[in-house]
Amino acid sequence: MDCEFTYRVPEELERAVQVGVRVAVPFAGGREVGVVSALAGESDLHPRRLRDVAKVLDQEPLIGSAQLSLARWISERYACSFGEALHAALPAALKREGERRKTRTIRALGSPEAAVLEELARTQEKQHRLLRTLLEIGAPVELSEILRRSNLSDAPAKSLAARGLVAIEWVASASDEFSSAPADRRRPDHLTAEQSTAVAVLRGVLDRREHRTVLLEGVTGSGKTEVYLSAIEHALSLGRGAIVLVPEIALTPQTVGWFRSRFADVAVLHSRLTDSQRLTMWHRLFRREARVVVGARSAIFAPVPDLGIVVVDEEHEPSFKQGSIPRYHARDVAVEVAREAGALCVLGSATPSLESWHQARLGAWTHLKLSTRVGARPLPPVEIVDMRNEGARGSRLFSNRLKHLVLETLAKGEQSILFQNRRGFAPVLWCSGCKQTLRCVHCDVSLTWHQRIGRLVCHSCCEEQERPGACPYCSAPGLRYLGAGSERIESEIRALAPTARVLRMDSDTMHRREDYEQALSAFGRGEIDILVGTQMIAKGLDFPRVTLVGVIDADAGLHLPDFRAAERTFQLIAQVAGRAGRGALPGRIVVQTLSPEHPAIQCAAKHDFARFAAGEDELRLELSYPPHARLVRIVFEDEDEIRGRDCAARLVAELAAESERAGAIVLGPAPAPIALARGRHRQNALFKFADTQAPLTELLAALKKFATSEAKTRVSIDVDPVAML
Ligand code: ADP
Ligand code: ZN
């Protein structure tokens, strides 16, 4: 499905063929599934070259004209083919003739002998890594999911199966895990004054059936969800449907339950649905049996007839941008979907992206604010602790203040959250002899020491290795740890508070969705005193007994070579801080930092989004970065460093005329901040457009043509990039 092709409709199929149904057609000697995108009266192809549609696969259309025109829009905006855009928009099951009702799972068979594991560790790193993970999980998991997360092909899985160490099985698809989501959110007796005002505005837009984008800026705990629910309720009463996008990580039974408690039939679209489940959801939406969709990024493509409202919660989240083709941003697509449908688009966040804030400030979008928490609960006070005053630089993880508060909170029987946005024990292993750090041979990143599994891990390609006894460069003995990941925080806090019940949540401990949900509900029941975690715990958690939040190292992301580093730091601190003091008990936040005067940290500590945004916006204007410019990033990857570099230089030279015509300032080509990943050398070039309205169509077409004609170097085009490394 990469392109549009013309076929003849035989007479007997004439009645069955309509736009949006799938058809089986002869293609390249075999048969392929295609979607009817248009019906033409005639074709300029020679009749002898026209081939017949073989079979019509659907009785009713599965893809509306809205989805088809959206796919066209995506292909133009993000420089991909129509087929690639359609591919992203369609459930996988629709792309095959049959339906698949089973998924493939993998599980470890018993516990292998130590010698077998040791041998694997030495000789088959990938098999060892997979087997060890499966042994740890101790239950069947979906094969495709674990391979994707471990960055493996299915070869190691097959080898393990051949040796009888694992079993790969087809199992009937599980029932929808979200159907049992607790639906226990009570409708509040009254909306707060700010909520009422916001809801009135949204209802007005819906009543007038106009298209409008609204930025709902509401501090954490201000009751944004209630505003969404009321607006959706109103849309339904007008006979219109709704799409709600939440970040993948926030798509929990708790969140889904909020919507289930209010609306009879909620379709949940998430990445772990099997093909047939997804297909069922799709049918139900198309037939108007379900009118509300809740899902992650790709739910924006759900076919909701007579769409009235699109909600994007946590609109600033980088995960709304897809990392592979088509590299679309679901928030920007949501605005387009709403525009096309004449619908209301609500973008909610406590910490809006500067792009959205800018649109609101310009007046292009409506800006609504919820400035106080529900029940007039105060936003928790934030203390900044200057770690430069806490003993020798970098040698201590906990300030005296944080230590004291953790113990005090524990003594009161209340809960704490400790946030460290980095996995593993130590992010760097360092030789005090030659001052070098241990790096991955395939990637330009340092290896992270993971204590529990006793291996060095590359967080870019996932490869593991044993820890050398001495420095591999100068043979000096005694490699040292530098810095701390969540695993080290956990181990130190256990030493500090031996009686506390501590749980670490990061992608090393939470292998399966179920683990994550069980952990959260245990925390909710008060069975855990201290939760240590990465950004997995920064989002959306609503636990009233959390009264202390500690940000161990606020600077971790501050100095990355990315123009959004300060914005991300501000957002993370504000989001984590929002986890405390959500119930009747007041909360407090401790932010440990080596740059206490940095505006991102200062403003986050004062819960002052407006001041942060204004200052940051000025910098962006000065340096001509979004929202005051648009960017197109081109990444060149090649095992052969020189060939990749040549390709990058050639693109910039060959497209010089088009670039100038489009008003682009071209930066680079230059080595990307991560100059080597998975054995490929990386170059990048940045096209900057100071005029954000600049028409990019021609330049993008030229870039696309260049990229697809390049045989050796992998050239990716990223329009409005979110990742800059
Ligand atoms: P946000 O998404 O803005 O962080 P939530 O929507 O999660 O905030 O609301 C925070 C808490 O306040 C929730 O527990 C919610 O049930 C409660 N809440 C929301 N609106 C009201 C209201 N009008 N009256 C009482 N409680 C409310
Ligand atoms: Zn690597």
mmCIF file of N, CA and C in Angstrom, residues 615-706:
data_model
loop_
_atom_site.group_PDB
_atom_site.id
_atom_site.type_symbol
_atom_site.label_atom_id
_atom_site.label_comp_id
_atom_site.label_asym_id
_atom_site.label_seq_id
_atom_site.Cartn_x
_atom_site.Cartn_y
_atom_site.Cartn_z
ATOM 1 N N GLY A 615 10.120 34.143 29.156
ATOM 2 C CA GLY A 615 11.577 34.207 29.042
ATOM 3 C C GLY A 615 12.110 33.278 27.960
ATOM 4 N N GLU A 616 11.590 32.080 27.954
ATOM 5 C CA GLU A 616 12.041 31.083 26.994
ATOM 6 C C GLU A 616 11.677 31.518 25.573
ATOM 7 N N ASP A 617 10.496 32.101 25.453
ATOM 8 C CA ASP A 617 10.023 32.554 24.140
ATOM 9 C C ASP A 617 10.975 33.607 23.568
ATOM 10 N N GLU A 618 11.465 34.481 24.442
ATOM 11 C CA GLU A 618 12.382 35.520 23.998
ATOM 12 C C GLU A 618 13.677 34.911 23.444
ATOM 13 N N LEU A 619 14.171 33.889 24.152
ATOM 14 C CA LEU A 619 15.379 33.195 23.671
ATOM 15 C C LEU A 619 15.139 32.552 22.309
ATOM 16 N N ARG A 620 14.000 31.931 22.163
ATOM 17 C CA ARG A 620 13.678 31.259 20.907
ATOM 18 C C ARG A 620 13.594 32.264 19.767
ATOM 19 N N LEU A 621 13.051 33.443 20.082
ATOM 20 C CA LEU A 621 12.934 34.478 19.056
ATOM 21 C C LEU A 621 14.323 34.930 18.631
ATOM 22 N N GLU A 622 15.172 35.146 19.628
ATOM 23 C CA GLU A 622 16.533 35.591 19.378
ATOM 24 C C GLU A 622 17.297 34.591 18.509
ATOM 25 N N LEU A 623 17.157 33.313 18.844
ATOM 26 C CA LEU A 623 17.919 32.283 18.142
ATOM 27 C C LEU A 623 17.162 31.712 16.947
ATOM 28 N N SER A 624 15.961 32.228 16.737
ATOM 29 C CA SER A 624 15.128 31.751 15.640
ATOM 30 C C SER A 624 14.903 30.231 15.714
ATOM 31 N N TYR A 625 14.210 29.834 16.758
ATOM 32 C CA TYR A 625 13.790 28.445 16.943
ATOM 33 C C TYR A 625 12.282 28.434 17.126
ATOM 34 N N PRO A 626 11.624 27.275 16.975
ATOM 35 C CA PRO A 626 10.185 27.229 17.211
ATOM 36 C C PRO A 626 9.860 27.786 18.591
ATOM 37 N N PRO A 627 8.779 28.509 18.791
ATOM 38 C CA PRO A 627 7.687 28.738 17.833
ATOM 39 C C PRO A 627 7.933 29.882 16.845
ATOM 40 N N HIS A 628 9.149 30.444 16.847
ATOM 41 C CA HIS A 628 9.394 31.572 15.947
ATOM 42 C C HIS A 628 10.046 31.147 14.646
ATOM 43 N N ALA A 629 10.130 29.888 14.421
ATOM 44 C CA ALA A 629 10.657 29.372 13.164
ATOM 45 C C ALA A 629 10.126 27.961 13.014
ATOM 46 N N ARG A 630 10.174 27.450 11.811
ATOM 47 C CA ARG A 630 9.865 26.031 11.639
ATOM 48 C C ARG A 630 11.147 25.312 11.281
ATOM 49 N N LEU A 631 11.212 24.038 11.645
ATOM 50 C CA LEU A 631 12.418 23.259 11.390
ATOM 51 C C LEU A 631 12.078 22.008 10.585
ATOM 52 N N VAL A 632 13.006 21.657 9.718
ATOM 53 C CA VAL A 632 12.961 20.339 9.092
ATOM 54 C C VAL A 632 14.341 19.744 9.320
ATOM 55 N N ARG A 633 14.378 18.601 9.962
ATOM 56 C CA ARG A 633 15.668 17.997 10.268
ATOM 57 C C ARG A 633 15.888 16.790 9.366
ATOM 58 N N ILE A 634 17.085 16.716 8.781
ATOM 59 C CA ILE A 634 17.425 15.567 7.955
ATOM 60 C C ILE A 634 18.535 14.799 8.670
ATOM 61 N N VAL A 635 18.326 13.506 8.853
ATOM 62 C CA VAL A 635 19.349 12.676 9.490
ATOM 63 C C VAL A 635 19.871 11.676 8.461
ATOM 64 N N PHE A 636 21.189 11.584 8.389
ATOM 65 C CA PHE A 636 21.848 10.676 7.451
ATOM 66 C C PHE A 636 22.542 9.601 8.256
ATOM 67 N N GLU A 637 22.261 8.349 7.962
ATOM 68 C CA GLU A 637 22.896 7.269 8.721
ATOM 69 C C GLU A 637 23.555 6.282 7.763
ATOM 70 N N ASP A 638 24.778 5.949 8.073
ATOM 71 C CA ASP A 638 25.512 5.037 7.198
ATOM 72 C C ASP A 638 26.606 4.346 7.998
ATOM 73 N N GLU A 639 26.815 3.046 7.733
ATOM 74 C CA GLU A 639 27.915 2.343 8.412
ATOM 75 C C GLU A 639 29.239 2.932 7.952
ATOM 76 N N ASP A 640 29.234 3.412 6.718
ATOM 77 C CA ASP A 640 30.438 4.004 6.150
ATOM 78 C C ASP A 640 30.406 5.506 6.417
ATOM 79 N N GLU A 641 31.280 5.941 7.292
ATOM 80 C CA GLU A 641 31.224 7.324 7.755
ATOM 81 C C GLU A 641 31.380 8.325 6.610
ATOM 82 N N ILE A 642 32.348 8.033 5.733
ATOM 83 C CA ILE A 642 32.637 8.988 4.654
ATOM 84 C C ILE A 642 31.499 9.034 3.647
ATOM 85 N N ARG A 643 30.942 7.870 3.346
ATOM 86 C CA ARG A 643 29.837 7.837 2.392
ATOM 87 C C ARG A 643 28.639 8.626 2.933
ATOM 88 N N GLY A 644 28.363 8.483 4.238
ATOM 89 C CA GLY A 644 27.262 9.216 4.848
ATOM 90 C C GLY A 644 27.498 10.718 4.800
ATOM 91 N N ARG A 645 28.744 11.098 5.069
ATOM 92 C CA ARG A 645 29.093 12.515 5.068
ATOM 93 C C ARG A 645 28.958 13.086 3.657
ATOM 94 N N ASP A 646 29.402 12.313 2.674
ATOM 95 C CA ASP A 646 29.287 12.763 1.281
ATOM 96 C C ASP A 646 27.829 12.941 0.890
ATOM 97 N N CYS A 647 27.011 11.989 1.287
ATOM 98 C CA CYS A 647 25.592 12.043 0.954
ATOM 99 C C CYS A 647 24.966 13.310 1.534
ATOM 100 N N ALA A 648 25.299 13.610 2.785
ATOM 101 C CA ALA A 648 24.747 14.797 3.431
ATOM 102 C C ALA A 648 25.166 16.065 2.692
ATOM 103 N N ALA A 649 26.443 16.119 2.338
ATOM 104 C CA ALA A 649 26.951 17.304 1.639
ATOM 105 C C ALA A 649 26.274 17.436 0.274
ATOM 106 N N ARG A 650 26.095 16.297 -0.383
ATOM 107 C CA ARG A 650 25.464 16.309 -1.701
ATOM 108 C C ARG A 650 24.027 16.831 -1.611
ATOM 109 N N LEU A 651 23.290 16.371 -0.613
ATOM 110 C CA LEU A 651 21.899 16.830 -0.493
ATOM 111 C C LEU A 651 21.843 18.346 -0.331
ATOM 112 N N VAL A 652 22.661 18.859 0.579
ATOM 113 C CA VAL A 652 22.619 20.295 0.829
ATOM 114 C C VAL A 652 23.012 21.075 -0.432
ATOM 115 N N ALA A 653 23.999 20.571 -1.158
ATOM 116 C CA ALA A 653 24.424 21.263 -2.378
ATOM 117 C C ALA A 653 23.364 21.169 -3.470
ATOM 118 N N GLU A 654 22.853 19.958 -3.677
ATOM 119 C CA GLU A 654 21.884 19.780 -4.766
ATOM 120 C C GLU A 654 20.588 20.534 -4.534
ATOM 121 N N LEU A 655 20.241 20.717 -3.269
ATOM 122 C CA LEU A 655 18.972 21.379 -2.995
ATOM 123 C C LEU A 655 19.128 22.857 -2.646
ATOM 124 N N ALA A 656 20.306 23.397 -2.954
ATOM 125 C CA ALA A 656 20.576 24.790 -2.575
ATOM 126 C C ALA A 656 19.545 25.738 -3.176
ATOM 127 N N ALA A 657 19.220 25.555 -4.446
ATOM 128 C CA ALA A 657 18.290 26.471 -5.105
ATOM 129 C C ALA A 657 16.901 26.393 -4.482
ATOM 130 N N GLU A 658 16.404 25.158 -4.286
ATOM 131 C CA GLU A 658 15.079 24.983 -3.672
ATOM 132 C C GLU A 658 15.056 25.563 -2.257
ATOM 133 N N SER A 659 16.139 25.343 -1.526
ATOM 134 C CA SER A 659 16.187 25.837 -0.150
ATOM 135 C C SER A 659 16.075 27.347 -0.136
ATOM 136 N N GLU A 660 16.805 27.976 -1.051
ATOM 137 C CA GLU A 660 16.799 29.428 -1.065
ATOM 138 C C GLU A 660 15.412 29.946 -1.422
ATOM 139 N N ARG A 661 14.804 29.298 -2.421
ATOM 140 C CA ARG A 661 13.464 29.717 -2.834
ATOM 141 C C ARG A 661 12.473 29.619 -1.672
ATOM 142 N N ALA A 662 12.625 28.588 -0.854
ATOM 143 C CA ALA A 662 11.700 28.400 0.276
ATOM 144 C C ALA A 662 12.061 29.284 1.466
ATOM 145 N N GLY A 663 13.171 30.008 1.355
ATOM 146 C CA GLY A 663 13.582 30.884 2.448
ATOM 147 C C GLY A 663 14.218 30.135 3.603
ATOM 148 N N ALA A 664 14.843 29.011 3.303
ATOM 149 C CA ALA A 664 15.436 28.218 4.376
ATOM 150 C C ALA A 664 16.851 28.674 4.695
ATOM 151 N N ILE A 665 17.163 28.654 5.985
ATOM 152 C CA ILE A 665 18.554 28.786 6.403
ATOM 153 C C ILE A 665 19.001 27.355 6.670
ATOM 154 N N VAL A 666 20.085 26.935 6.029
ATOM 155 C CA VAL A 666 20.509 25.546 6.203
ATOM 156 C C VAL A 666 21.684 25.485 7.168
ATOM 157 N N LEU A 667 21.515 24.727 8.244
ATOM 158 C CA LEU A 667 22.596 24.531 9.214
ATOM 159 C C LEU A 667 23.170 23.135 9.015
ATOM 160 N N GLY A 668 24.438 23.032 8.850
ATOM 161 C CA GLY A 668 25.065 21.730 8.621
ATOM 162 C C GLY A 668 25.249 21.491 7.141
ATOM 163 N N PRO A 669 25.564 20.269 6.755
ATOM 164 C CA PRO A 669 25.561 19.070 7.579
ATOM 165 C C PRO A 669 26.714 19.041 8.584
ATOM 166 N N ALA A 670 26.457 18.354 9.687
ATOM 167 C CA ALA A 670 27.454 18.200 10.744
ATOM 168 C C ALA A 670 27.151 16.885 11.453
ATOM 169 N N PRO A 671 28.108 16.350 12.179
ATOM 170 C CA PRO A 671 27.809 15.127 12.940
ATOM 171 C C PRO A 671 26.651 15.388 13.903
ATOM 172 N N ALA A 672 25.721 14.452 14.010
ATOM 173 C CA ALA A 672 24.596 14.593 14.939
ATOM 174 C C ALA A 672 25.134 14.525 16.367
ATOM 175 N N PRO A 673 24.394 15.107 17.344
ATOM 176 C CA PRO A 673 24.860 15.017 18.741
ATOM 177 C C PRO A 673 25.177 13.576 19.151
ATOM 178 N N ILE A 674 24.334 12.618 18.765
ATOM 179 C CA ILE A 674 24.734 11.212 18.925
ATOM 180 C C ILE A 674 25.275 10.791 17.565
ATOM 181 N N ALA A 675 26.593 10.801 17.435
ATOM 182 C CA ALA A 675 27.214 10.677 16.119
ATOM 183 C C ALA A 675 27.314 9.236 15.636
ATOM 184 N N LEU A 676 27.085 8.284 16.546
ATOM 185 C CA LEU A 676 27.149 6.879 16.169
ATOM 186 C C LEU A 676 26.054 6.146 16.934
ATOM 187 N N ALA A 677 25.209 5.423 16.233
ATOM 188 C CA ALA A 677 24.177 4.638 16.900
ATOM 189 C C ALA A 677 23.985 3.336 16.145
ATOM 190 N N ARG A 678 24.009 2.231 16.892
ATOM 191 C CA ARG A 678 23.853 0.894 16.306
ATOM 192 C C ARG A 678 24.773 0.676 15.124
ATOM 193 N N GLY A 679 25.978 1.157 15.263
ATOM 194 C CA GLY A 679 26.968 0.919 14.221
ATOM 195 C C GLY A 679 26.840 1.839 13.018
ATOM 196 N N ARG A 680 25.911 2.791 13.063
ATOM 197 C CA ARG A 680 25.786 3.714 11.936
ATOM 198 C C ARG A 680 26.239 5.109 12.329
ATOM 199 N N HIS A 681 27.072 5.685 11.473
ATOM 200 C CA HIS A 681 27.505 7.058 11.697
ATOM 201 C C HIS A 681 26.383 7.995 11.299
ATOM 202 N N ARG A 682 26.213 9.025 12.105
ATOM 203 C CA ARG A 682 25.068 9.908 11.873
ATOM 204 C C ARG A 682 25.488 11.351 11.646
ATOM 205 N N GLN A 683 24.953 11.911 10.577
ATOM 206 C CA GLN A 683 25.127 13.318 10.264
ATOM 207 C C GLN A 683 23.739 13.941 10.308
ATOM 208 N N ASN A 684 23.670 15.225 10.574
ATOM 209 C CA ASN A 684 22.368 15.865 10.386
ATOM 210 C C ASN A 684 22.475 17.240 9.786
ATOM 211 N N ALA A 685 21.409 17.675 9.161
ATOM 212 C CA ALA A 685 21.305 19.020 8.611
ATOM 213 C C ALA A 685 19.958 19.566 9.047
ATOM 214 N N LEU A 686 19.939 20.858 9.356
ATOM 215 C CA LEU A 686 18.723 21.476 9.845
ATOM 216 C C LEU A 686 18.292 22.578 8.889
ATOM 217 N N PHE A 687 17.074 22.480 8.400
ATOM 218 C CA PHE A 687 16.511 23.540 7.567
ATOM 219 C C PHE A 687 15.617 24.383 8.466
ATOM 220 N N LYS A 688 15.948 25.674 8.516
ATOM 221 C CA LYS A 688 15.228 26.581 9.413
ATOM 222 C C LYS A 688 14.434 27.571 8.585
ATOM 223 N N PHE A 689 13.189 27.788 8.950
ATOM 224 C CA PHE A 689 12.371 28.748 8.219
ATOM 225 C C PHE A 689 11.901 29.810 9.191
ATOM 226 N N ALA A 690 12.455 31.012 9.051
ATOM 227 C CA ALA A 690 12.085 32.085 9.968
ATOM 228 C C ALA A 690 10.623 32.472 9.744
ATOM 229 N N ASP A 691 10.143 32.291 8.516
ATOM 230 C CA ASP A 691 8.741 32.543 8.228
ATOM 231 C C ASP A 691 7.974 31.240 8.475
ATOM 232 N N THR A 692 7.207 31.215 9.572
ATOM 233 C CA THR A 692 6.544 29.960 9.939
ATOM 234 C C THR A 692 5.420 29.596 8.965
ATOM 235 N N GLN A 693 5.060 30.539 8.108
ATOM 236 C CA GLN A 693 4.016 30.249 7.120
ATOM 237 C C GLN A 693 4.628 29.854 5.774
ATOM 238 N N ALA A 694 5.948 29.789 5.716
ATOM 239 C CA ALA A 694 6.609 29.512 4.437
ATOM 240 C C ALA A 694 6.045 28.243 3.801
ATOM 241 N N PRO A 695 5.721 28.290 2.520
ATOM 242 C CA PRO A 695 5.218 27.085 1.873
ATOM 243 C C PRO A 695 6.374 26.115 1.632
ATOM 244 N N LEU A 696 6.249 24.905 2.175
ATOM 245 C CA LEU A 696 7.367 23.963 2.125
ATOM 246 C C LEU A 696 7.175 22.887 1.073
ATOM 247 N N THR A 697 6.010 22.902 0.422
ATOM 248 C CA THR A 697 5.655 21.775 -0.446
ATOM 249 C C THR A 697 6.758 21.378 -1.414
ATOM 250 N N GLU A 698 7.294 22.377 -2.127
ATOM 251 C CA GLU A 698 8.273 22.034 -3.158
ATOM 252 C C GLU A 698 9.575 21.520 -2.568
ATOM 253 N N LEU A 699 10.018 22.196 -1.514
ATOM 254 C CA LEU A 699 11.267 21.754 -0.894
ATOM 255 C C LEU A 699 11.110 20.349 -0.317
ATOM 256 N N LEU A 700 9.981 20.096 0.333
ATOM 257 C CA LEU A 700 9.760 18.769 0.899
ATOM 258 C C LEU A 700 9.722 17.705 -0.193
ATOM 259 N N ALA A 701 9.099 18.049 -1.314
ATOM 260 C CA ALA A 701 9.052 17.092 -2.420
ATOM 261 C C ALA A 701 10.465 16.782 -2.906
ATOM 262 N N ALA A 702 11.298 17.812 -2.995
ATOM 263 C CA ALA A 702 12.674 17.611 -3.446
ATOM 264 C C ALA A 702 13.458 16.770 -2.437
ATOM 265 N N LEU A 703 13.247 17.053 -1.140
ATOM 266 C CA LEU A 703 13.922 16.279 -0.088
ATOM 267 C C LEU A 703 13.507 14.814 -0.157
ATOM 268 N N LYS A 704 12.203 14.616 -0.353
ATOM 269 C CA LYS A 704 11.671 13.263 -0.410
ATOM 270 C C LYS A 704 12.274 12.499 -1.588
ATOM 271 N N LYS A 705 12.359 13.204 -2.711
ATOM 272 C CA LYS A 705 12.889 12.561 -3.908
ATOM 273 C C LYS A 705 14.345 12.154 -3.672
ATOM 274 N N PHE A 706 15.094 13.060 -3.083
ATOM 275 C CA PHE A 706 16.491 12.760 -2.798
ATOM 276 C C PHE A 706 16.585 11.558 -1.861
#
